[in-house]
Amino acid sequence: MSDFSVSTRYQAVDKMSGTFNKMKKSASGFGSVLKGVLGAQVIMRGVQMLGQGISAAANEFIAFDDAIVGATARFKDLTIGTQETADRMLELKKAARDVAAGTQFSAAEAAEGLNFFAKAGFTSTEAMEALVIQTDLATVAGMDLATTSDITSDLLSSLGKNSQDSAVKMKNLADMSRSLGLATNMANVDLVDLFESLKVAGPIATAAGEDMNQLVAITAALGGAGIKGSMAATAMKNAYTRLAAPTDKVSDALSQVGLSTNDFIDASGDMKSMVTIMGMLGKATADLGNAQQLQIFSDIFGKQAVAGATNMSKSLADIDLIMRQLEGDKKLKDIADEIRKGLGMRLKILKSSLLETGFKFIDVFETKLSKGLDKVIEMSGALNNFLEANKAIINSGVDKFFNVLKMAFDFLRPVVVAVANGWRDLMTSMQNTGAFDKLKNTFMGLVEQLTPLRNTFIDMFNTLKNFLIDSGIANLAVAIFGQMAAQIKLLAGAFRFLWQIAKPIISVIGTIISPIVTLMTKMIELQSKIPSGIGGLLSKGADFFGGNTTSEQISNTNFTAPNETEMSVQRQISENNTRNEQVVSINDNTSDRFSIYAPGADVKTLGYSGGMY
């Protein structure tokens, strides 16, 4: 590397060092600035989380609104389209949101609970009262509100508690929910297990006069012994039916242990409770061996139900314990409130409460948003009607468009062929005259001379890059732009939503009009420019690369010499016909010398004086 290029490089670096020193001094104040930026970052993160929360609340609100509207349409005491129904819908919404504000269940889940009660034939008033009862049962049973409401509304009919009297019906629902909740809390059985057993055995046991608590206690005790679901249902169903209408085989088995079906009937003519009957059978078979006991129970209850019946007779103590709890004064709400004190449950309650806060925010825009959606739907319908009414015109326009497109292709085909042939001829001419080699040699010489300047810029860039990294500016910029990008993304999401609404309308209009206008404009421009363009291109290519190149005079080119570098430069290019090469000499203060040789090029002379070429 020459002294000239070294000097220029060091002067450039020295120019940058002053700026860097100022920046390093300013960096001492970055501590306070960084604190402010971090504070802003926290705020921006909060705004971002708020946006995510509003998005989640919006999705939840849509599910909630759909469930409420569906439930309102199903309640038998409401007439669609009346003011009374509109007012009652507001009450239903409030009931669901009140549940969400104080429990772990969301408003959408509460609305689904109302929906199941509507399907079960509850009135809207009964459903709102029932919803409050179900929140405690669902909490104790560890189930979602919709499934719990579905189960209890079905069991109310299965157990014969679905009274026409609304007050009695609600009391029966509360009592049944309490019994089911306490049973799941005491035995190894869940609400679904109880439901699968009681929906089959319940109607038969109820017809036999069995008490609801007694039936729930038996089902829970069997579940604790591993007899659950359909297996427990079969055992209880066979127990009631085979004892109520015994076959000869059943009567013979009872007589073997000194009993008859009359022993199972009380003074009023009703069947005694199954617990009492099982106690009598247990005492009557106590002195028998295991094999004999099993045979007696199999003959009485059938082979499919023998396991359940045997366990029932041996679980009388468990049944009695559960019965005493069911007939006690323990409240289901107290258990539910205690369960809600857990950390995980409190987090769910917090989430539900925050969603309710989001609902309040959405309430402000609900009316306007509904009207806006109605307008969009109306516009979409009008557009569909327009397209249907003008189908023939549109089809005709499409046909014409493709005809024009075909004409354009037919017009452009010979033009494209002509351009391709001209380009091929030009490339062949350049190859034959050695133009490619001339361009290559000239370019390589230029690259060699620019290499020192390139190295200088690389060093400057690395110095700047290292400073930005070491001072922390780079990391700070990444953090700031990251937050900006996040907010832009959020804003873009909003615009994207609006665009999705407007896009179908704009697309239809643009699809019909834009291609025709663009095509015709391009055809006019192309038709006017192609002939002169091709001619000029071929003419210049032939003149330049035909081998008869003439010298050009270079003069009056402005150039400002660097102020920091004092040098006397004399550039001289002299004619050398015998050598047929171009020599460029640059003389600086140290008498170093640069030369560029470009064989085959014309030779020209250019001088430097007073800072101007």
Coordinates of C-alpha atoms in Angstrom, one line a residue:
M1 CA 0.0 0.0 0.0
S2 CA 1.4 3.4 -0.9
D3 CA 2.0 6.3 1.5
F4 CA -0.7 8.2 -0.3
S5 CA -3.4 5.7 0.5
V6 CA -2.1 5.1 4.1
S7 CA -2.2 8.9 4.8
T8 CA -5.7 9.2 3.3
R9 CA -6.9 6.3 5.4
Y10 CA -5.4 7.6 8.7
Q11 CA -6.9 11.0 8.1
A12 CA -10.3 9.5 7.6
V13 CA -10.0 7.5 10.8
D14 CA -8.8 10.6 12.6
K15 CA -11.9 12.5 11.4
M16 CA -14.1 9.8 12.9
S17 CA -12.2 9.6 16.2
G18 CA -13.3 13.1 17.3
T19 CA -16.9 12.2 16.8
F20 CA -16.4 8.9 18.6
N21 CA -14.8 10.7 21.6
K22 CA -17.9 13.0 21.9
M23 CA -20.2 10.0 21.7
K24 CA -18.2 8.2 24.5
K25 CA -18.5 11.2 26.7
S26 CA -22.2 11.4 26.1
A27 CA -22.4 7.7 27.0
S28 CA -21.7 8.5 30.6
G29 CA -25.3 9.8 30.9
F30 CA -26.8 6.7 29.5
G31 CA -27.6 5.4 33.0
S32 CA -30.5 7.8 33.6
V33 CA -31.6 7.5 29.9
L34 CA -31.6 3.7 30.2
K35 CA -33.8 3.9 33.3
G36 CA -36.3 6.0 31.4
V37 CA -36.2 3.7 28.4
L38 CA -36.7 0.6 30.6
G39 CA -39.6 2.4 32.3
A40 CA -41.1 3.1 28.9
Q41 CA -40.5 -0.5 28.0
V42 CA -42.5 -1.7 31.0
I43 CA -45.3 0.7 30.0
M44 CA -45.2 -0.5 26.4
R45 CA -45.3 -4.1 27.6
G46 CA -48.2 -3.3 29.7
V47 CA -50.0 -1.7 26.8
Q48 CA -49.2 -4.8 24.7
M49 CA -50.6 -7.1 27.4
L50 CA -53.7 -4.9 27.7
G51 CA -54.2 -5.3 23.9
Q52 CA -53.9 -9.1 24.3
G53 CA -56.4 -9.0 27.2
I54 CA -58.9 -7.0 25.1
S55 CA -58.5 -9.5 22.3
A56 CA -59.2 -12.4 24.6
A57 CA -62.1 -10.6 26.2
A58 CA -63.6 -9.9 22.7
N59 CA -63.4 -13.6 21.8
E60 CA -65.0 -14.5 25.1
F61 CA -67.7 -11.9 24.7
I62 CA -68.6 -13.4 21.3
A63 CA -69.0 -16.9 22.8
F64 CA -71.0 -15.4 25.7
D65 CA -73.3 -13.4 23.5
D66 CA -74.0 -16.4 21.2
A67 CA -74.8 -18.6 24.2
I68 CA -77.2 -16.0 25.7
V69 CA -79.0 -15.4 22.4
G70 CA -79.4 -19.2 21.9
A71 CA -80.7 -19.7 25.4
T72 CA -83.1 -16.8 25.1
A73 CA -84.6 -18.3 21.9
R74 CA -85.1 -21.7 23.7
F75 CA -86.8 -20.6 26.9
K76 CA -90.5 -21.6 26.7
D77 CA -91.7 -18.5 28.7
L78 CA -90.2 -16.0 26.2
T79 CA -91.6 -14.9 22.8
I80 CA -89.0 -13.8 20.3
G81 CA -89.2 -10.3 19.1
T82 CA -91.0 -8.8 22.1
Q83 CA -89.8 -6.1 24.5
E84 CA -90.3 -8.5 27.4
T85 CA -87.8 -10.9 25.8
A86 CA -85.3 -8.1 25.1
D87 CA -85.5 -7.0 28.8
R88 CA -85.2 -10.6 30.0
M89 CA -82.1 -11.2 27.8
L90 CA -80.5 -8.3 29.6
E91 CA -81.3 -10.0 32.9
L92 CA -79.9 -13.3 31.7
K93 CA -76.7 -11.5 30.7
K94 CA -76.4 -9.9 34.1
A95 CA -77.0 -13.2 35.9
A96 CA -74.2 -14.9 33.9
R97 CA -71.8 -12.0 34.3
D98 CA -72.5 -11.8 38.1
V99 CA -71.5 -15.5 38.4
A100 CA -68.3 -14.8 36.4
A101 CA -67.4 -11.7 38.5
G102 CA -67.4 -13.8 41.8
T103 CA -66.4 -17.3 40.8
Q104 CA -63.8 -19.2 38.7
F105 CA -66.4 -19.7 35.9
S106 CA -66.4 -17.3 32.9
A107 CA -69.5 -15.5 31.6
A108 CA -69.5 -17.7 28.5
E109 CA -69.5 -20.9 30.7
A110 CA -72.4 -19.5 32.8
A111 CA -74.3 -18.7 29.6
E112 CA -73.8 -22.3 28.5
G113 CA -75.3 -23.4 31.8
L114 CA -78.4 -21.3 31.1
N115 CA -78.6 -22.8 27.7
F116 CA -78.8 -26.4 29.1
F117 CA -81.5 -25.4 31.5
A118 CA -83.4 -23.8 28.6
K119 CA -83.1 -27.1 26.7
A120 CA -84.4 -29.0 29.8
G121 CA -87.6 -27.0 29.9
F122 CA -86.7 -24.5 32.7
T123 CA -88.2 -21.0 32.5
S124 CA -85.8 -18.1 32.2
T125 CA -86.5 -17.2 35.9
E126 CA -85.9 -20.7 37.1
A127 CA -82.7 -21.0 35.0
M128 CA -81.2 -17.8 36.6
E129 CA -81.9 -19.2 40.1
A130 CA -80.6 -22.6 39.2
L131 CA -77.4 -21.2 37.8
V132 CA -76.4 -19.9 41.2
I133 CA -77.0 -23.3 42.8
Q134 CA -74.9 -25.1 40.1
T135 CA -71.8 -22.9 40.7
D136 CA -71.3 -24.5 44.1
L137 CA -72.0 -28.0 42.9
A138 CA -69.6 -27.6 39.9
T139 CA -66.9 -26.2 42.2
V140 CA -67.2 -29.1 44.7
A141 CA -67.4 -31.7 42.0
G142 CA -64.5 -30.2 40.1
M143 CA -66.4 -29.9 36.8
D144 CA -67.4 -27.2 34.3
L145 CA -70.6 -25.4 34.8
A146 CA -72.2 -26.4 31.5
T147 CA -71.8 -30.2 32.1
T148 CA -72.9 -29.8 35.7
S149 CA -76.1 -28.0 34.6
D150 CA -76.7 -30.7 32.0
I151 CA -76.4 -33.5 34.5
T152 CA -78.6 -32.0 37.2
S153 CA -81.3 -30.9 34.8
D154 CA -81.5 -34.5 33.5
L155 CA -81.4 -36.1 37.0
L156 CA -84.1 -33.9 38.3
S157 CA -86.5 -35.7 35.9
S158 CA -84.9 -39.2 36.5
L159 CA -85.5 -38.9 40.2
G160 CA -89.0 -37.6 39.9
K161 CA -88.2 -34.1 41.3
N162 CA -89.2 -32.0 38.3
S163 CA -92.3 -30.4 39.8
Q164 CA -94.6 -28.1 37.9
D165 CA -94.5 -25.8 40.9
S166 CA -91.5 -23.6 40.3
A167 CA -90.8 -23.1 44.0
V168 CA -90.9 -26.8 44.7
K169 CA -88.8 -27.5 41.6
M170 CA -86.1 -25.1 42.8
K171 CA -86.0 -26.6 46.3
N172 CA -85.7 -30.1 44.9
L173 CA -82.9 -28.9 42.6
A174 CA -81.1 -27.4 45.6
D175 CA -81.5 -30.5 47.7
M176 CA -80.4 -32.9 45.0
S177 CA -77.4 -30.7 44.1
R178 CA -76.4 -30.7 47.8
S179 CA -76.7 -34.5 48.0
L180 CA -74.7 -35.0 44.9
G181 CA -72.0 -32.6 45.9
L182 CA -71.6 -34.1 49.4
A183 CA -71.5 -37.6 48.0
T184 CA -68.7 -36.8 45.6
N185 CA -66.9 -35.1 48.4
M186 CA -67.0 -38.2 50.6
A187 CA -66.7 -41.2 48.3
N188 CA -64.3 -42.2 45.5
V189 CA -66.8 -41.3 42.8
D190 CA -67.4 -38.2 40.6
L191 CA -70.5 -36.5 39.3
V192 CA -70.4 -38.3 36.0
D193 CA -70.3 -41.7 37.7
L194 CA -73.3 -40.8 39.8
F195 CA -75.1 -39.6 36.8
E196 CA -74.5 -42.8 34.7
S197 CA -75.8 -44.9 37.6
L198 CA -78.7 -42.8 38.7
K199 CA -80.1 -42.1 35.2
V200 CA -80.8 -45.8 34.8
A201 CA -81.6 -46.9 38.4
G202 CA -83.2 -43.6 39.5
P203 CA -86.6 -44.0 37.8
I204 CA -87.0 -47.6 39.0
A205 CA -85.9 -46.8 42.5
T206 CA -88.2 -43.8 42.6
A207 CA -91.1 -45.9 41.5
A208 CA -90.3 -48.4 44.3
G209 CA -90.5 -45.5 46.8
E210 CA -86.8 -45.1 47.5
D211 CA -85.7 -41.9 49.2
M212 CA -83.4 -39.8 47.0
N213 CA -80.7 -39.4 49.7
Q214 CA -80.8 -43.2 50.3
L215 CA -80.3 -43.8 46.6
V216 CA -77.4 -41.4 46.3
A217 CA -75.7 -42.9 49.4
I218 CA -76.0 -46.4 47.9
T219 CA -74.6 -45.3 44.6
A220 CA -71.7 -43.4 46.2
A221 CA -70.9 -46.4 48.5
L222 CA -70.9 -48.8 45.5
G223 CA -68.6 -46.3 43.6
G224 CA -66.2 -46.4 46.6
A225 CA -66.1 -50.2 46.2
G226 CA -65.3 -49.9 42.5
I227 CA -68.8 -50.6 41.3
K228 CA -69.5 -47.5 39.2
G229 CA -71.5 -46.3 36.2
S230 CA -73.4 -48.9 34.3
M231 CA -72.3 -51.7 36.6
A232 CA -73.8 -50.0 39.6
A233 CA -76.9 -49.1 37.6
T234 CA -77.4 -52.8 36.7
A235 CA -76.9 -53.9 40.3
M236 CA -79.5 -51.5 41.7
K237 CA -82.0 -51.9 38.8
N238 CA -82.0 -55.7 39.3
A239 CA -82.3 -55.4 43.0
Y240 CA -85.5 -53.4 42.8
T241 CA -87.1 -55.2 39.9
R242 CA -86.3 -58.8 41.0
L243 CA -87.5 -58.1 44.6
A244 CA -90.6 -56.2 43.5
A245 CA -91.7 -59.0 41.1
P246 CA -89.8 -62.1 42.2
T247 CA -89.5 -65.2 39.9
D248 CA -89.7 -68.7 41.3
K249 CA -85.9 -68.8 41.4
V250 CA -85.8 -65.7 43.5
S251 CA -88.5 -67.0 45.9
D252 CA -86.7 -70.3 46.3
A253 CA -83.4 -68.6 47.1
L254 CA -85.1 -66.4 49.7
S255 CA -86.8 -69.3 51.3
Q256 CA -83.4 -71.1 51.7
V257 CA -82.4 -68.3 54.1
G258 CA -85.8 -68.1 55.8
L259 CA -87.1 -65.0 53.9
S260 CA -89.9 -64.1 51.5
T261 CA -90.8 -61.0 49.5
N262 CA -93.4 -60.2 52.1
D263 CA -90.6 -59.5 54.5
F264 CA -89.5 -56.6 52.3
I265 CA -92.9 -54.9 52.4
D266 CA -93.8 -52.4 55.2
A267 CA -97.2 -52.0 56.9
S268 CA -98.3 -49.4 54.3
G269 CA -97.7 -51.8 51.5
D270 CA -94.6 -50.1 50.2
M271 CA -91.2 -51.7 49.6
K272 CA -88.8 -51.1 52.4
S273 CA -85.5 -49.2 51.7
M274 CA -82.8 -51.1 49.9
V275 CA -80.5 -50.5 52.8
T276 CA -83.0 -52.3 55.1
I277 CA -83.4 -55.1 52.7
M278 CA -79.7 -55.6 52.3
G279 CA -79.3 -55.6 56.0
M280 CA -81.9 -58.4 56.3
L281 CA -80.2 -60.4 53.6
G282 CA -76.8 -59.9 55.3
K283 CA -78.1 -61.3 58.6
A284 CA -79.9 -64.2 56.9
T285 CA -76.7 -65.3 55.1
A286 CA -74.2 -64.6 57.8
D287 CA -73.8 -68.2 58.8
L288 CA -73.4 -69.5 55.3
G289 CA -70.1 -70.1 53.6
N290 CA -68.8 -67.8 50.9
A291 CA -69.8 -70.1 48.1
Q292 CA -73.3 -70.5 49.4
Q293 CA -73.7 -66.7 50.0
L294 CA -72.6 -66.1 46.4
Q295 CA -75.0 -68.6 45.0
I296 CA -77.9 -67.1 47.0
F297 CA -77.1 -63.6 45.8
S298 CA -76.7 -64.8 42.3
D299 CA -80.1 -66.5 42.3
I300 CA -81.8 -63.4 43.8
F301 CA -80.1 -60.6 41.8
G302 CA -78.8 -62.3 38.7
K303 CA -75.3 -63.0 37.5
Q304 CA -74.7 -59.6 36.0
A305 CA -75.7 -57.8 39.3
V306 CA -74.3 -60.2 41.8
A307 CA -71.1 -58.3 42.3
G308 CA -72.9 -55.0 43.0
A309 CA -75.5 -56.7 45.3
T310 CA -72.8 -58.5 47.3
N311 CA -70.8 -55.2 47.8
M312 CA -74.0 -53.4 48.7
S313 CA -74.7 -55.8 51.5
K314 CA -71.1 -55.4 52.8
S315 CA -71.1 -51.6 52.5
L316 CA -73.9 -50.9 54.9
A317 CA -71.6 -49.0 57.3
D318 CA -70.3 -46.8 54.5
I319 CA -73.9 -46.2 53.3
D320 CA -74.9 -45.2 56.8
L321 CA -72.0 -42.8 57.1
I322 CA -72.9 -41.1 53.9
M323 CA -76.5 -41.0 54.8
R324 CA -75.9 -39.2 58.1
Q325 CA -73.9 -36.5 56.2
L326 CA -76.6 -36.1 53.6
E327 CA -79.2 -35.7 56.3
G328 CA -77.1 -33.4 58.4
D329 CA -76.8 -29.6 58.2
K330 CA -73.6 -29.2 56.2
K331 CA -74.0 -26.7 53.5
L332 CA -72.6 -27.2 50.0
K333 CA -71.8 -23.5 49.7
D334 CA -69.4 -23.7 52.7
I335 CA -67.4 -26.5 51.0
A336 CA -67.4 -24.6 47.7
D337 CA -66.2 -21.4 49.4
E338 CA -63.4 -23.3 51.1
I339 CA -62.3 -24.8 47.8
R340 CA -62.2 -21.4 46.1
K341 CA -59.5 -20.3 48.6
G342 CA -56.9 -22.4 46.9
L343 CA -54.2 -20.5 45.0
G344 CA -55.0 -22.1 41.6
M345 CA -58.7 -21.5 42.1
R346 CA -58.1 -17.9 43.1
L347 CA -56.0 -17.4 39.9
K348 CA -59.0 -18.7 37.9
I349 CA -61.3 -16.3 39.7
L350 CA -58.9 -13.4 38.9
K351 CA -58.9 -14.4 35.2
S352 CA -62.7 -14.5 35.2
S353 CA -62.9 -11.1 37.0
L354 CA -60.5 -9.6 34.4
L355 CA -62.6 -10.9 31.6
E356 CA -65.6 -9.2 33.1
T357 CA -63.5 -6.0 33.2
G358 CA -62.9 -6.5 29.5
F359 CA -66.6 -7.0 28.9
K360 CA -67.3 -3.6 30.4
F361 CA -64.9 -2.1 28.0
I362 CA -66.5 -3.9 25.1
D363 CA -70.0 -2.8 26.3
V364 CA -69.1 0.7 25.2
F365 CA -68.8 -0.3 21.6
E366 CA -71.3 -3.2 21.4
T367 CA -74.2 -1.2 20.0
K368 CA -72.1 0.6 17.4
L369 CA -70.3 -2.5 16.4
S370 CA -73.6 -4.4 16.0
K371 CA -74.9 -1.6 13.8
G372 CA -71.7 -1.6 11.8
L373 CA -71.8 -5.3 11.2
D374 CA -75.4 -5.0 10.1
K375 CA -74.3 -2.4 7.6
V376 CA -71.6 -4.6 6.3
I377 CA -73.9 -7.6 6.0
E378 CA -76.4 -5.3 4.2
M379 CA -73.8 -4.2 1.8
S380 CA -72.6 -7.8 1.2
G381 CA -76.2 -8.8 0.4
A382 CA -76.7 -5.8 -1.9
L383 CA -73.4 -6.7 -3.7
N384 CA -74.6 -10.3 -4.1
N385 CA -77.9 -9.1 -5.5
F386 CA -76.1 -6.7 -7.9
L387 CA -73.8 -9.5 -9.2
E388 CA -76.8 -11.9 -9.6
A389 CA -78.8 -9.2 -11.5
N390 CA -75.9 -8.3 -13.8
K391 CA -74.5 -11.8 -14.3
A392 CA -75.0 -11.6 -18.1
I393 CA -73.3 -8.2 -18.3
I394 CA -70.4 -9.3 -16.2
N395 CA -70.0 -12.5 -18.2
S396 CA -70.0 -10.5 -21.3
G397 CA -67.4 -8.1 -19.9
V398 CA -65.2 -11.0 -18.9
D399 CA -65.4 -12.5 -22.4
K400 CA -64.4 -9.1 -23.9
F401 CA -61.5 -8.8 -21.5
F402 CA -60.1 -12.2 -22.5
N403 CA -60.6 -11.3 -26.2
V404 CA -58.6 -8.0 -25.6
L405 CA -56.0 -10.0 -23.8
K406 CA -55.7 -12.4 -26.7
M407 CA -55.4 -9.5 -29.1
A408 CA -52.6 -8.1 -27.0
F409 CA -50.7 -11.4 -27.0
D410 CA -51.1 -11.7 -30.7
F411 CA -49.7 -8.1 -31.1
L412 CA -46.8 -8.6 -28.7
R413 CA -45.7 -12.0 -30.0
P414 CA -43.8 -10.7 -33.1
V415 CA -42.4 -7.8 -31.0
V416 CA -41.0 -10.2 -28.5
V417 CA -39.5 -12.4 -31.2
A418 CA -37.8 -9.4 -32.8
V419 CA -36.4 -8.3 -29.4
A420 CA -35.1 -11.8 -28.8
N421 CA -33.4 -12.0 -32.2
G422 CA -31.9 -8.6 -31.8
W423 CA -30.5 -9.5 -28.4
R424 CA -29.0 -12.7 -29.8
D425 CA -27.3 -10.8 -32.6
L426 CA -25.9 -8.3 -30.2
M427 CA -24.5 -11.0 -28.0
T428 CA -22.9 -12.7 -31.0
S429 CA -21.4 -9.5 -32.2
M430 CA -19.9 -8.8 -28.7
Q431 CA -18.4 -12.3 -28.6
N432 CA -16.9 -12.1 -32.0
T433 CA -15.2 -8.7 -31.5
G434 CA -13.7 -9.5 -28.1
A435 CA -15.9 -6.9 -26.3
F436 CA -16.4 -9.2 -23.3
D437 CA -12.6 -9.5 -22.8
K438 CA -12.2 -5.7 -23.0
L439 CA -14.9 -5.1 -20.4
K440 CA -13.4 -7.8 -18.1
N441 CA -9.9 -6.3 -18.2
T442 CA -11.1 -2.8 -17.6
F443 CA -13.3 -3.9 -14.7
M444 CA -10.5 -5.9 -13.1
G445 CA -8.1 -2.9 -13.2
L446 CA -10.7 -0.7 -11.6
V447 CA -11.3 -3.2 -8.8
E448 CA -7.6 -3.4 -8.1
Q449 CA -7.4 0.4 -7.7
L450 CA -10.5 0.6 -5.5
T451 CA -9.3 -2.1 -3.1
P452 CA -7.5 0.3 -0.7
L453 CA -10.6 2.6 -0.5
R454 CA -12.7 -0.5 0.2
N455 CA -10.4 -1.6 3.0
T456 CA -10.6 1.9 4.5
F457 CA -14.4 1.9 4.6
I458 CA -14.4 -1.7 6.1
D459 CA -12.1 -0.5 9.0
M460 CA -14.3 2.5 9.6
F461 CA -17.4 0.3 9.7
N462 CA -15.8 -2.2 12.1
T463 CA -14.7 0.7 14.4
L464 CA -18.2 2.1 14.4
K465 CA -19.8 -1.3 14.9
N466 CA -17.5 -2.2 17.9
F467 CA -18.2 1.2 19.5
L468 CA -22.0 0.7 19.2
I469 CA -21.7 -2.8 20.7
D470 CA -19.3 -1.8 23.5
S471 CA -21.2 1.3 24.5
G472 CA -24.5 -0.6 24.6
I473 CA -26.2 1.6 22.0
A474 CA -26.8 -1.4 19.8
N475 CA -28.7 -3.3 22.5
L476 CA -30.6 -0.2 23.4
A477 CA -31.6 0.4 19.8
V478 CA -32.7 -3.3 19.4
A479 CA -34.9 -3.0 22.5
I480 CA -36.5 0.2 21.4
F481 CA -37.2 -0.9 17.8
G482 CA -38.4 -4.2 19.2
Q483 CA -41.1 -2.4 21.2
M484 CA -41.9 -0.2 18.2
A485 CA -42.3 -3.3 16.0
A486 CA -44.6 -4.9 18.5
Q487 CA -46.9 -1.9 18.6
I488 CA -46.8 -1.5 14.8
K489 CA -47.8 -5.2 14.6
L490 CA -50.7 -4.6 17.0
L491 CA -51.8 -1.6 14.9
A492 CA -51.4 -3.6 11.7
G493 CA -53.7 -6.3 13.2
A494 CA -56.4 -3.7 13.7
F495 CA -56.0 -2.4 10.1
R496 CA -55.9 -6.0 8.9
F497 CA -59.3 -6.6 10.5
L498 CA -60.8 -3.5 8.8
W499 CA -59.2 -4.6 5.5
Q500 CA -60.8 -8.0 5.7
I501 CA -64.2 -6.3 5.8
A502 CA -63.5 -4.0 2.9
K503 CA -61.4 -6.3 0.8
P504 CA -64.2 -8.4 -0.8
I505 CA -66.0 -5.2 -2.1
I506 CA -62.8 -3.5 -3.4
S507 CA -61.5 -6.8 -4.9
V508 CA -64.6 -7.3 -7.0
I509 CA -64.6 -3.8 -8.4
G510 CA -60.8 -3.8 -8.9
T511 CA -60.8 -7.2 -10.6
I512 CA -63.2 -6.0 -13.2
I513 CA -61.8 -2.5 -14.0
S514 CA -58.1 -2.5 -13.2
P515 CA -56.7 -5.1 -15.6
I516 CA -58.5 -3.6 -18.6
V517 CA -57.2 -0.1 -17.9
T518 CA -53.7 -1.2 -17.2
L519 CA -53.5 -3.4 -20.2
M520 CA -54.7 -0.7 -22.6
T521 CA -52.2 1.8 -21.1
K522 CA -49.3 -0.5 -21.4
M523 CA -50.2 -1.4 -25.0
I524 CA -50.2 2.2 -26.0
E525 CA -46.9 2.9 -24.3
L526 CA -45.3 -0.2 -25.7
Q527 CA -46.5 0.4 -29.3
S528 CA -44.9 3.9 -29.2
K529 CA -41.6 3.0 -27.7
I530 CA -40.6 -0.4 -29.1
P531 CA -39.5 0.5 -32.6
S532 CA -37.2 3.4 -31.7
G533 CA -35.9 1.5 -28.7
I534 CA -34.9 -1.5 -30.7
G535 CA -33.3 0.5 -33.4
G536 CA -31.3 2.7 -31.1
L537 CA -30.1 -0.3 -29.1
L538 CA -28.8 -2.2 -32.2
S539 CA -27.2 0.9 -33.7
K540 CA -25.2 1.7 -30.5
G541 CA -24.2 -1.9 -30.1
A542 CA -22.9 -2.0 -33.7
D543 CA -21.0 1.3 -33.3
F544 CA -19.4 0.5 -30.1
F545 CA -18.4 -3.1 -30.6
G546 CA -17.7 -3.1 -34.3
G547 CA -13.9 -2.6 -33.8
N548 CA -13.6 0.9 -35.3
T549 CA -13.6 2.8 -32.0
T550 CA -12.5 6.5 -32.1
S551 CA -11.0 8.7 -29.4
E552 CA -13.2 10.9 -27.2
Q553 CA -12.2 14.3 -25.8
I554 CA -12.6 14.5 -22.0
S555 CA -12.8 18.0 -20.5
N556 CA -14.4 20.3 -17.9
T557 CA -15.1 17.6 -15.3
N558 CA -15.4 19.1 -11.8
F559 CA -13.5 17.5 -9.0
T560 CA -12.9 18.9 -5.5
A561 CA -9.6 17.7 -4.0
P562 CA -9.6 16.7 -0.2
N563 CA -8.8 19.7 2.1
E564 CA -6.8 17.5 4.5
T565 CA -4.4 16.1 1.8
E566 CA -1.9 18.4 0.3
M567 CA -0.6 16.8 -2.9
S568 CA 0.5 17.6 -6.3
V569 CA -1.0 15.3 -8.8
Q570 CA -0.2 15.2 -12.4
R571 CA -2.1 12.7 -14.4
Q572 CA -0.9 12.3 -17.9
I573 CA -2.0 10.0 -20.6
S574 CA 0.1 10.0 -23.7
E575 CA -0.4 8.5 -27.1
N576 CA 1.5 5.2 -27.6
N577 CA 0.5 3.7 -30.9
T578 CA 3.2 1.1 -31.0
R579 CA 2.4 -0.3 -27.5
N580 CA -1.3 0.2 -28.0
E581 CA -1.9 0.5 -24.2
Q582 CA -3.2 3.1 -21.7
V583 CA -0.8 4.3 -19.0
V584 CA -2.2 6.2 -16.0
S585 CA 0.4 7.7 -13.6
I586 CA -0.3 9.3 -10.2
N587 CA 2.5 11.2 -8.5
D588 CA 2.2 12.2 -4.9
N589 CA 4.7 13.9 -2.4
T590 CA 6.6 10.7 -1.9
S591 CA 7.1 10.1 -5.6
D592 CA 5.2 6.8 -5.4
R593 CA 3.6 5.7 -8.6
F594 CA 0.4 3.9 -9.6
S595 CA -0.1 2.5 -13.1
I596 CA -3.2 1.0 -14.8
Y597 CA -2.7 -0.8 -18.1
A598 CA -5.7 -1.3 -20.3
P599 CA -4.6 -2.9 -23.5
G600 CA -6.5 -2.0 -26.6
A601 CA -8.1 1.2 -25.2
D602 CA -7.8 4.7 -26.8
V603 CA -5.2 7.0 -25.2
K604 CA -6.3 10.4 -23.9
T605 CA -4.7 13.2 -21.9
L606 CA -6.1 14.8 -18.7
G607 CA -4.4 17.3 -16.5
Y608 CA -5.0 18.5 -12.9
S609 CA -4.7 22.2 -11.8
G610 CA -6.0 24.2 -8.9
G611 CA -8.3 21.5 -7.6
M612 CA -10.1 21.1 -10.9
Y613 CA -9.6 18.6 -13.7

